[in-house]
Coordinates of C-alpha atoms in Angstrom, one line a residue:
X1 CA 32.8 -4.4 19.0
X2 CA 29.2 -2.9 19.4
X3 CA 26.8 -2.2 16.6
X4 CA 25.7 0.9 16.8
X5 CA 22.0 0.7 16.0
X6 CA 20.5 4.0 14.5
X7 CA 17.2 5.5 15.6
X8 CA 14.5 5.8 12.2
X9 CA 12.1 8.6 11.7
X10 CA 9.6 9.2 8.7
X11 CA 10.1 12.7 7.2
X12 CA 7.9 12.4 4.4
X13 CA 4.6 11.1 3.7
X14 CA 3.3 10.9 -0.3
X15 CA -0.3 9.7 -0.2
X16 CA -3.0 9.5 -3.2
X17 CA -6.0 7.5 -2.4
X18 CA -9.3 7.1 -3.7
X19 CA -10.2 10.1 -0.4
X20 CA -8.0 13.0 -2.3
X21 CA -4.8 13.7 -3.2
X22 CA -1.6 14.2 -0.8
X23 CA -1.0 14.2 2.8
X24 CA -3.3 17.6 3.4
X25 CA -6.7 16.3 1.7
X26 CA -6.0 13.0 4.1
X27 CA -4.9 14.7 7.0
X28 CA -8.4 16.9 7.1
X29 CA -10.2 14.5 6.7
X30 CA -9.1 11.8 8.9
X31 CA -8.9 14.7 11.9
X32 CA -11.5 15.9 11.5
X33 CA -13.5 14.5 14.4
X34 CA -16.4 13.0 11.8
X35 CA -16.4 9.5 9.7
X36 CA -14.9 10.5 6.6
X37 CA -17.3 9.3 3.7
X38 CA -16.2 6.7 1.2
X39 CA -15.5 7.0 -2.3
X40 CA -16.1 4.2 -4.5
X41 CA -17.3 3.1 -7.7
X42 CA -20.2 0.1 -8.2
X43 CA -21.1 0.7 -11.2
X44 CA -18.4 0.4 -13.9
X45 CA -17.3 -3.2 -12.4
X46 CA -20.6 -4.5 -11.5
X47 CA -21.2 -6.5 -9.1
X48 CA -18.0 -5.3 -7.6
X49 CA -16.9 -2.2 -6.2
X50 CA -14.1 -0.8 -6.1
X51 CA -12.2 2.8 -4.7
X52 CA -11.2 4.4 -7.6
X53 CA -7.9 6.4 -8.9
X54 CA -9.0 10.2 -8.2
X55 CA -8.4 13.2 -10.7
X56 CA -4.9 14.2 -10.6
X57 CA -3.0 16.5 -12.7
X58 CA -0.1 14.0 -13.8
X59 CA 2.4 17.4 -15.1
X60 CA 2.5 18.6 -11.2
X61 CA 5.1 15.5 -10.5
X62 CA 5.7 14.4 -14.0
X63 CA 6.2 16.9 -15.9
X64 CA 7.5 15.6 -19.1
X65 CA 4.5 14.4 -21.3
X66 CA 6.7 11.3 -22.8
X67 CA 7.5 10.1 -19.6
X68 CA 3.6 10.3 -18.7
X69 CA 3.1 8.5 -21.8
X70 CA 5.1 5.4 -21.5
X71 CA 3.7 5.1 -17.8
X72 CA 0.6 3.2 -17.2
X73 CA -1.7 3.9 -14.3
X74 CA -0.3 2.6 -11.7
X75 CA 3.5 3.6 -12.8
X76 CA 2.3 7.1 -12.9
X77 CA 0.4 6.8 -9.5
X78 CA 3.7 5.4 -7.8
X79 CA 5.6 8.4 -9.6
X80 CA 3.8 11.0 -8.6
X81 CA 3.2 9.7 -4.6
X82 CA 6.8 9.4 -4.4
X83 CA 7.6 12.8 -5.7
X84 CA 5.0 13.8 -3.3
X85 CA 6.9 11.8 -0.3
X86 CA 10.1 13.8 -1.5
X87 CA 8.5 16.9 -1.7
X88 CA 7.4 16.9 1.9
X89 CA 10.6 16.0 3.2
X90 CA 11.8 18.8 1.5
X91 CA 14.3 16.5 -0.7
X92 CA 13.0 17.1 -4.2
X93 CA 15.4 19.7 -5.3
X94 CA 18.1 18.3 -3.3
X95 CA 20.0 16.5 -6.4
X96 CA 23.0 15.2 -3.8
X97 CA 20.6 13.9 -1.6
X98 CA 18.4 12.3 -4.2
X99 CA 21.4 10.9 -5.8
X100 CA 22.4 9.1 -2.8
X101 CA 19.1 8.4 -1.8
X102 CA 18.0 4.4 -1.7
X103 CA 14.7 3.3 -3.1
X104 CA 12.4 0.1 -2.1
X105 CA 9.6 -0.1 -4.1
X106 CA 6.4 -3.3 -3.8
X107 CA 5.3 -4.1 -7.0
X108 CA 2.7 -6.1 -9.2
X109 CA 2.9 -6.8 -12.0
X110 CA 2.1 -4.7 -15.2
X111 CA -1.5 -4.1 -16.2
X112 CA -2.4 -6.5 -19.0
X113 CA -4.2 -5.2 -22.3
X114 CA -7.6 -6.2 -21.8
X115 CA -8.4 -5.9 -25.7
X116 CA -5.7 -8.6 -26.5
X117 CA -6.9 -11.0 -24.3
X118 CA -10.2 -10.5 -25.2
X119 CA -9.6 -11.0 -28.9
X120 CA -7.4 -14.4 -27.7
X121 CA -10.4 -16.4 -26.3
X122 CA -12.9 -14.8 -29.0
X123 CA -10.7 -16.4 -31.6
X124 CA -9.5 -19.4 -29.5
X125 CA -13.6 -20.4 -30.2
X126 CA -13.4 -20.6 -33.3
X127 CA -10.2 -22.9 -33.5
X128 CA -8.2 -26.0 -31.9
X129 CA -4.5 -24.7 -32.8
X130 CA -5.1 -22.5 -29.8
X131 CA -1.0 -22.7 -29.4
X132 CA -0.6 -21.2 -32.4
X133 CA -3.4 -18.6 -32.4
X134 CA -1.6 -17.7 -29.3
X135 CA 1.8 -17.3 -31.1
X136 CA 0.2 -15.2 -33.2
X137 CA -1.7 -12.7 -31.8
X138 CA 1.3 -12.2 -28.9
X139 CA 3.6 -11.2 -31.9
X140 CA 0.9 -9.3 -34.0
X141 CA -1.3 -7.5 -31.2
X142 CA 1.1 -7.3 -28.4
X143 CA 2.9 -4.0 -28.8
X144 CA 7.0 -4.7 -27.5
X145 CA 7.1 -1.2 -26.0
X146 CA 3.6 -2.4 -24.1
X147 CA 5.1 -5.5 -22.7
X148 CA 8.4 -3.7 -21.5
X149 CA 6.5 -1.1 -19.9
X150 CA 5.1 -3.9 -17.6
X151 CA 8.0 -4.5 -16.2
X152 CA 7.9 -4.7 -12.6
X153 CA 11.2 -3.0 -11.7
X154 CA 9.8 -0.1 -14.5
X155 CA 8.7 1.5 -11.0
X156 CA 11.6 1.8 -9.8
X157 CA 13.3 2.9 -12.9
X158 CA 10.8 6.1 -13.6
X159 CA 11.3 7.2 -10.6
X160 CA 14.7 7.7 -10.6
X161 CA 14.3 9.2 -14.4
X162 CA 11.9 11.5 -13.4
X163 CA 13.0 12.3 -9.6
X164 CA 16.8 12.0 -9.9
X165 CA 16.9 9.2 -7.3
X166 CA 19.8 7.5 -8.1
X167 CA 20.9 5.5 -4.9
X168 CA 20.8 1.8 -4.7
X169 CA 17.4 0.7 -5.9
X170 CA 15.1 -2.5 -4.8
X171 CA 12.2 -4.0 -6.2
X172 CA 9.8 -6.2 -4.0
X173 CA 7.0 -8.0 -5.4
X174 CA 4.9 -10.5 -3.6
X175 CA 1.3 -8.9 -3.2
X176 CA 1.4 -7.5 0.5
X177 CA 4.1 -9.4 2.1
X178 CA 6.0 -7.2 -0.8
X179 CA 4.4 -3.7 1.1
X180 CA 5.8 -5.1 4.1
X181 CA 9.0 -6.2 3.4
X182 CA 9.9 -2.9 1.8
X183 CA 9.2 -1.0 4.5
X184 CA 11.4 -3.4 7.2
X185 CA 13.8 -3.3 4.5
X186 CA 14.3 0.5 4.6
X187 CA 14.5 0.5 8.0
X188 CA 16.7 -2.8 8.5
X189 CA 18.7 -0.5 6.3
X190 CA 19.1 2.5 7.9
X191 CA 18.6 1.0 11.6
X192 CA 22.3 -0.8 10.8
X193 CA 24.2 2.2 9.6
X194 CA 24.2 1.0 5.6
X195 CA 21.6 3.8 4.4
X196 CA 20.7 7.6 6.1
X197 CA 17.7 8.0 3.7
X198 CA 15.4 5.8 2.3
X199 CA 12.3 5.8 -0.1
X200 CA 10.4 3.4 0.1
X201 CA 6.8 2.4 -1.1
X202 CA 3.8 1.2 -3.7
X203 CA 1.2 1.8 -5.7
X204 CA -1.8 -0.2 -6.7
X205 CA -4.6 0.9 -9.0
X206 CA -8.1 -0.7 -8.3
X207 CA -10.0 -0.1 -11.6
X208 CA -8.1 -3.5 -13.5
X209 CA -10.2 -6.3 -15.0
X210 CA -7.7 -8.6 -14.1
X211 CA -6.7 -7.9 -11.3
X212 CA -10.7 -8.4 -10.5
X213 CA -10.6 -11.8 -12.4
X214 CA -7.8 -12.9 -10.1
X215 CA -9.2 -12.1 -6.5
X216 CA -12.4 -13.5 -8.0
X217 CA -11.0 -16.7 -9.2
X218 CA -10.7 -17.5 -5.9
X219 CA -14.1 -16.1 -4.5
X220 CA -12.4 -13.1 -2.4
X221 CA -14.7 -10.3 -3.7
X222 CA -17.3 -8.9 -1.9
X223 CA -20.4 -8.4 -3.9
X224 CA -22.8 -6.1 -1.9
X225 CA -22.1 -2.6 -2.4
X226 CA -24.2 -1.9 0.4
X227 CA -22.9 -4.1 2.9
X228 CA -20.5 -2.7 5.7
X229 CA -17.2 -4.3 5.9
X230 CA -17.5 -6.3 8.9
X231 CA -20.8 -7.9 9.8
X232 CA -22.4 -8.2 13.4
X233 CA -20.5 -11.6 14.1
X234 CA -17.1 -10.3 13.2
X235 CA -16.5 -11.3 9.8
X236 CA -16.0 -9.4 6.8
X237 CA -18.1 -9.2 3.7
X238 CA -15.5 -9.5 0.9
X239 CA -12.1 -7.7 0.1
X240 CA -13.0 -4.4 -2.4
X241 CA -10.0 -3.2 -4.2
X242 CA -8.7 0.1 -3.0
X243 CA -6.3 2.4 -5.3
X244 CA -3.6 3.9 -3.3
X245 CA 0.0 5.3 -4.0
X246 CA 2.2 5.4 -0.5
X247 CA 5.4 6.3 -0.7
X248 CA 7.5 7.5 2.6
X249 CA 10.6 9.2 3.4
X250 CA 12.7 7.4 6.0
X251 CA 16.3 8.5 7.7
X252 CA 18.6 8.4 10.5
X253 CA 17.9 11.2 13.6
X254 CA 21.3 12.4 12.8
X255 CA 20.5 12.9 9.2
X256 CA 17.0 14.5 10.0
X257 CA 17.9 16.3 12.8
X258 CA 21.4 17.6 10.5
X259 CA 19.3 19.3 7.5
X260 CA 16.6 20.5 10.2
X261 CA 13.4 18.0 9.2
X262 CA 10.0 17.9 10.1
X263 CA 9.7 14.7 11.7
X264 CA 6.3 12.8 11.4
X265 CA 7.1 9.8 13.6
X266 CA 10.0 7.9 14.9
X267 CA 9.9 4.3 13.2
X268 CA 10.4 1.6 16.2
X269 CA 10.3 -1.4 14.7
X270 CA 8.7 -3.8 11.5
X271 CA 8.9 -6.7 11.2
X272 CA 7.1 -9.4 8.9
X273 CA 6.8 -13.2 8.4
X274 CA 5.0 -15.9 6.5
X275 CA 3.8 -19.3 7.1
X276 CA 1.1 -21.9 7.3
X277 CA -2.0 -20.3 9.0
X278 CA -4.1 -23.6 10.2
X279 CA -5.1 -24.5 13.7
X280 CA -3.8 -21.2 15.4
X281 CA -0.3 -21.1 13.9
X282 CA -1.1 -18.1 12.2
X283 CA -2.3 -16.1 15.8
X284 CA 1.2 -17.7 17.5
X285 CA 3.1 -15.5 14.8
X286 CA 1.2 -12.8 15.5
X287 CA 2.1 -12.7 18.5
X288 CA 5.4 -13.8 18.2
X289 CA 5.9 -10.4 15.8
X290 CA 3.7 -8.2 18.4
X291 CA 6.3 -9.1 21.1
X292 CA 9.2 -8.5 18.8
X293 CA 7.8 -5.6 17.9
X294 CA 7.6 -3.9 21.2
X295 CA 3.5 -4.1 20.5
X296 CA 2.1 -4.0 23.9
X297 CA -1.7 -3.9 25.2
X298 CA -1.9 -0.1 24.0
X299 CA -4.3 2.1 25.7
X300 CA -6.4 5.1 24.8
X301 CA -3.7 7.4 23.5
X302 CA -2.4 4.5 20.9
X303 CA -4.2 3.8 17.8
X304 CA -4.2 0.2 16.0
X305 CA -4.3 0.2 11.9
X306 CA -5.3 -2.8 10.9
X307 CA -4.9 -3.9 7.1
X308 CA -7.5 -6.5 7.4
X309 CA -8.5 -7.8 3.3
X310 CA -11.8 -8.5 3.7
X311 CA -11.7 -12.3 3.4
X312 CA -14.5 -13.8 6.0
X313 CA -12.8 -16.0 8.0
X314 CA -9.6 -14.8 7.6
X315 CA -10.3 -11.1 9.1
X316 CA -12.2 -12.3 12.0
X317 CA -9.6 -14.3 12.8
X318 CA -7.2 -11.1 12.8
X319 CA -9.9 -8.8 14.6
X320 CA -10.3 -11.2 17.0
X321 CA -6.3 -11.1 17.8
X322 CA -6.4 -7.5 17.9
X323 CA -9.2 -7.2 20.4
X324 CA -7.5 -9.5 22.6
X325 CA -4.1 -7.8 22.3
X326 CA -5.6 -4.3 22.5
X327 CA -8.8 -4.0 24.7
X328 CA -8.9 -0.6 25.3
X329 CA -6.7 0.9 22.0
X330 CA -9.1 2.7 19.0
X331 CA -8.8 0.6 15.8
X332 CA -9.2 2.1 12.5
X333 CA -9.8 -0.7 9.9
X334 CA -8.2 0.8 6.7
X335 CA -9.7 -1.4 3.9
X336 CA -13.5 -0.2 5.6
X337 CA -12.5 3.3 4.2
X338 CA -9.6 2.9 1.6
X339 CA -10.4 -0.7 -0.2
X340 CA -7.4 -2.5 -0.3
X341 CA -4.7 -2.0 -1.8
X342 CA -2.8 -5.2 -2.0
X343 CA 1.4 -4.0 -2.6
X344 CA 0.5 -0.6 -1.0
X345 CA -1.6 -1.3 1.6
X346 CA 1.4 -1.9 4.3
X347 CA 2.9 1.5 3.2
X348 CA -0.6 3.2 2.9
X349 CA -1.6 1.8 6.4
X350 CA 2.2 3.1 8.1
X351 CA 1.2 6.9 6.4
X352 CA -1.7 6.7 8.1
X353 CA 0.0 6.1 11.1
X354 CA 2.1 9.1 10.8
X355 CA -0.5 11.7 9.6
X356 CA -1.9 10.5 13.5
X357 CA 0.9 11.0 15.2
X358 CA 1.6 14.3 13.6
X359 CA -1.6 16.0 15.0
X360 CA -2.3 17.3 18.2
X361 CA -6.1 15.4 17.7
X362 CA -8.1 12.4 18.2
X363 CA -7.9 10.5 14.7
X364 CA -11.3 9.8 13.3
X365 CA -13.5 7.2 13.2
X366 CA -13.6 5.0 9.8
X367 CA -16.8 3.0 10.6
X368 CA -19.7 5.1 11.7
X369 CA -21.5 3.4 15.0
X370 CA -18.3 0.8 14.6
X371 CA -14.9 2.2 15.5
X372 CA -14.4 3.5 19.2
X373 CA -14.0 7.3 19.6
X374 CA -10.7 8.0 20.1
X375 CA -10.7 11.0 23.1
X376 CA -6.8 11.9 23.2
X377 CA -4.3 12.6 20.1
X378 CA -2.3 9.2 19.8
X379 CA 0.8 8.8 21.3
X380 CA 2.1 5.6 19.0
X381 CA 0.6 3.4 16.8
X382 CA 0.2 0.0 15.7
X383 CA 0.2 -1.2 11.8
X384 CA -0.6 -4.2 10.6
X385 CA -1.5 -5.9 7.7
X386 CA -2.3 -9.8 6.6
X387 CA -2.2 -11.1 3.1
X388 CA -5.0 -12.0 1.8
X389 CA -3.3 -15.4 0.6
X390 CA 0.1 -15.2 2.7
X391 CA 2.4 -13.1 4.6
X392 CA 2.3 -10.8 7.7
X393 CA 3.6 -8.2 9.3
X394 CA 3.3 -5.2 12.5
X395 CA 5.1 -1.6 13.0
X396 CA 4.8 0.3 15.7
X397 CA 5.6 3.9 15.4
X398 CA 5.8 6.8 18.3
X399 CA 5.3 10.2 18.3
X400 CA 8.3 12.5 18.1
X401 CA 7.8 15.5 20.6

């Protein structure tokens, strides 16, 4: 018997980043033929910068006011950029189709309150029973409704209260190999026959203390607000959190084509992997997942993404793959303009990808007197991304005609 293998398109693209909000702000912006300027922060988290949340009116894809409230940040950021992914597929107020719609969502965890651990290692001065001192305040300053809200799969769960998807629902988390996998989930998915429509995305919200403490705890940050992202010798300065909510709409042709959707991009393959990364074990799967991929050379009417973190060594080492795999193909660095964006930056990096393809223009350079001009509208695309601790992964997408 043959499997009958289904081709994947993207239908709908939700996309908040520190740049605007939703796919139009991005899409005149990144076409626009000029470097699009950076908006970031360096002041709040000194030294660090970061790419902050931008104003957005919560009620325009939440609009209950108790659901807002029992939301943090980045709950309410992966809320509203999937309602915004549904929207533009033209799904939202399709109730049958939401109800049978499946959902993969990367997640982090919950954003810790930063006024109870600060009153824990005040107080933990002052005594030695710092067990019990921590028994204590986590039952007398810890609010129960807090801690639930933190729960990773909470994502998952407010979006189908609030957007009536009720389908089989999926939550990833492992940082960016958790962006990753969602996305060659939904379309492993739907490839195989088992789903026709797919959400599937992340959020991440830069401005978080510890979130900061944990990248820095292992010396990841960059510290110069003024430096570029990559230096003269091909290493980068430092990873800068990005905020970004990217949430996409995948489906079958059939079921596209059927209800009569705008189709972004056809989705040709993702795949992802993890491993050790010394000696040039980490390049070797690279190009093991290029060639699996269908990732060729490229050439002027392809564009490459490339999450790269920020990390030195690290991101030269993935420039320096990309270069040789690509010669001649534009490459759009999307921590240089976004920050990155850990969970979401897979997602964020594929949305990109399909704002591209959708227009009949050269995509924009994100690194004035860096990036090559692109001279022709791209025909496909390359994504990838890197952890910045462990886990890879490459898409390539193609323009639907």
């Amino acid at each position: 018997m043959t499997e009958t293998r289904h081709q994947v398109v993207i239908t709908g693209v939700g996309l908040v980043t520190s740049l605007g909000v939703g796919r139009e702000a991005h899409r005149d912006l990144l076409m626009a033929g000029t470097v699009p300027d950076k908006v970031t922060d360096s002041e709040r988290f000194a030294p660090y910068t970061v790419y902050p949340l931008p104003e957005i009116d919560w009620a325009a894809q939440i609009p209950r006011r108790g659901d807002q409230r029992q939301m943090e940040n980045w709950q309410r950021l992966g809320v509203y950029s999937a309602g915004l992914a549904l929207d533009d597929a033209g799904l939202k107020d399709d109730l049958e189709a939401c109800a049978s719609m499946d959902m993969i969502v990367a997640a982090g965890g919950g954003e810790r309150d930063i006024a109870v651990d600060t009153l824990i290692v005040e107080e933990s001065r002052k005594r030695n029973d710092r067990e019990q001192l921590l028994n204590e305040k986590l039952t007398t300053e810890l609010r129960p409704t807090l801690f639930l809200a933190q729960l990773s799969n909470l994502l998952a769960g407010n979006i189908s209260i609030v957007h009536k998807v009720t389908g089989s629902s999926r939550t990833l988390m492992g940082e960016e190999g958790a962006g990753i996998s969602a996305v060659e989930t939904g379309y492993a998915r739907i490839a195989a026959g088992q789903s026709t429509h797919c959400l599937v995305g992340g959020a991440f919200v830069s401005e978080r203390l510890d979130m900061l403490m944990v990248m820095e705890a292992i010396q990841g940050l960059g510290k110069d607000r003024k430096a570029p992202f990559w230096n003269a010798d091909g290493t980068a300065n430092g990873m800068n959190l990005g905020t970004s909510g990217a949430f996409l709409v995948l489906e079958s042709l059939e079921h596209a084509q059927a209800r009569g959707a705008h189709i972004y991009a056809r989705l040709d393959a993702v795949l992802g992997d993890r491993g050790p990364r010394d000696d040039d074990r980490m390049e070797k799967r690279l190009a093991r997942l290029a060639d699996e991929t269908g990732a060729s050379t490229g050439g002027e009417d392809t564009v490459v993404f490339s999450g790269a973190a920020g990390y030195p060594e690290l991101s030269a080492r993935e420039r320096a793959f990309l270069q040789s795999r690509f010669p001649t193909t534009p490459l759009r660095t999307v921590g240089a303009l976004f920050g990155h964006s850990v969970e979401a930056h897979f997602p964020t990096a594929v949305a990109l990808a399909c704002l591209a393809l959708d227009e009949d223009a050269p995509i924009s350079p994100f690194v004035a007197g860096e990036d090559a001009i692109a001279t022709t509208a791209a025909n496909s695309a390359v994504v990838t991304t890197i952890g910045h601790v462990r886990g890879e992964g490459i898409a390539r997408l193609t323009r639907m005609s």
